[in-house]
mmCIF file of C-alpha atoms in Angstrom:
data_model
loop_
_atom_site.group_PDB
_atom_site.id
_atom_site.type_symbol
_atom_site.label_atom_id
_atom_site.label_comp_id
_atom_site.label_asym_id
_atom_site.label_seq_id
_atom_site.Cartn_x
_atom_site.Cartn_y
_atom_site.Cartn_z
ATOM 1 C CA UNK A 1 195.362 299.795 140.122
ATOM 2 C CA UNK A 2 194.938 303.059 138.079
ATOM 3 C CA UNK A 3 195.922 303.429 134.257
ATOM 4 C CA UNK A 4 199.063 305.367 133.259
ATOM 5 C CA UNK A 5 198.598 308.344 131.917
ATOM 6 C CA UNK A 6 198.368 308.937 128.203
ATOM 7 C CA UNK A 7 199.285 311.895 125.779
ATOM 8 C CA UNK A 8 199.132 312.519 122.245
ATOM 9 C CA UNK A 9 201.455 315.295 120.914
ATOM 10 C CA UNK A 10 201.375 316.292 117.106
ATOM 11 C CA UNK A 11 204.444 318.267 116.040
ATOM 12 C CA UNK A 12 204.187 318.944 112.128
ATOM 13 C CA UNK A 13 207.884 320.586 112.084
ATOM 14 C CA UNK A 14 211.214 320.836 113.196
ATOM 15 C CA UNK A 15 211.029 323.905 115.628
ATOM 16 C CA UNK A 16 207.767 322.129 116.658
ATOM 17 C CA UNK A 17 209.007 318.771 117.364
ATOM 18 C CA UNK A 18 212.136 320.339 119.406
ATOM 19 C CA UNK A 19 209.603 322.505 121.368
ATOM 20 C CA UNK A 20 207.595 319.383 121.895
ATOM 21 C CA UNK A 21 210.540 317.284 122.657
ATOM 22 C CA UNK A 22 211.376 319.373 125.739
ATOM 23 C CA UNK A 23 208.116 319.405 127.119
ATOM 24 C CA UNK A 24 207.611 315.758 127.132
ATOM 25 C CA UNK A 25 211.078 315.258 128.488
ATOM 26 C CA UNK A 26 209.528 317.540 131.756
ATOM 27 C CA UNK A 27 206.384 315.777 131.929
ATOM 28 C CA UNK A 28 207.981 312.222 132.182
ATOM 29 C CA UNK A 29 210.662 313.754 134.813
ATOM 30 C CA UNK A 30 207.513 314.417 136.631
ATOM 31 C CA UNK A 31 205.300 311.645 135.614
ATOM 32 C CA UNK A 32 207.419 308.527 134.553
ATOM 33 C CA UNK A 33 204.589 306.486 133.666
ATOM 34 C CA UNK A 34 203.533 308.747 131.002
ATOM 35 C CA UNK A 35 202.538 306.420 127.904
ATOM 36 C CA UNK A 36 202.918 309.178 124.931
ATOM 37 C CA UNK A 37 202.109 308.965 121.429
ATOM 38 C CA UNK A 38 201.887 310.855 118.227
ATOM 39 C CA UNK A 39 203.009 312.913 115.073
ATOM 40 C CA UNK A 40 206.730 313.964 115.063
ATOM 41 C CA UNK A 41 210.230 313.684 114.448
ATOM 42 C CA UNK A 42 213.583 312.555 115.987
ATOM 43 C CA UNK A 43 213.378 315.205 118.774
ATOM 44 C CA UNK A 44 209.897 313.514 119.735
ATOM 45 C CA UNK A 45 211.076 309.700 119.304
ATOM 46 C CA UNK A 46 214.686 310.681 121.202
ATOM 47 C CA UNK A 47 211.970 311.029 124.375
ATOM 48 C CA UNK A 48 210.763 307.820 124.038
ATOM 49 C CA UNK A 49 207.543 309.024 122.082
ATOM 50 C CA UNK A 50 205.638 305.836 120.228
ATOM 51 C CA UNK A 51 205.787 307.705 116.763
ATOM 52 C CA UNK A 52 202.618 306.598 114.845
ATOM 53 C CA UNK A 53 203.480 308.856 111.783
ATOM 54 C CA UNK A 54 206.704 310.301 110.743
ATOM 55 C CA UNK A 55 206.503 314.099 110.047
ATOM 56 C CA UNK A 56 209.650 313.304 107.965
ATOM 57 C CA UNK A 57 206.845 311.977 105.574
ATOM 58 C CA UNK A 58 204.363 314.512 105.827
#
């Protein structure tokens, strides 16, 4: 059994986090075990990122 796939993104801004947002909604179309993690806002969260630190609070 192989380990899913993990990804931190970092989006420190609003155009950022929707720009980020879309490109993790691609990458789980094509890889739906994608465990992703970071930095961002509710674009990034919306996609099912694990937000570790709200950019809301940067």
């Amino acid at each position: 059994m192989t380990k899913a796939p993990s990804l931190m993104v970092i989006a420190g801004e609003v155009s950022g986090d929707m720009h980020a947002g879309a490109l993790i909604r691609e990458l789980k179309n094509r890889l739906p075990d994608l465990d992703v993690w970071g930095i961002g806002g509710d674009a990034l969260e919306a996609e099912g990122v694990r937000i570790v630190y709200p950019v809301r609070e940067m």
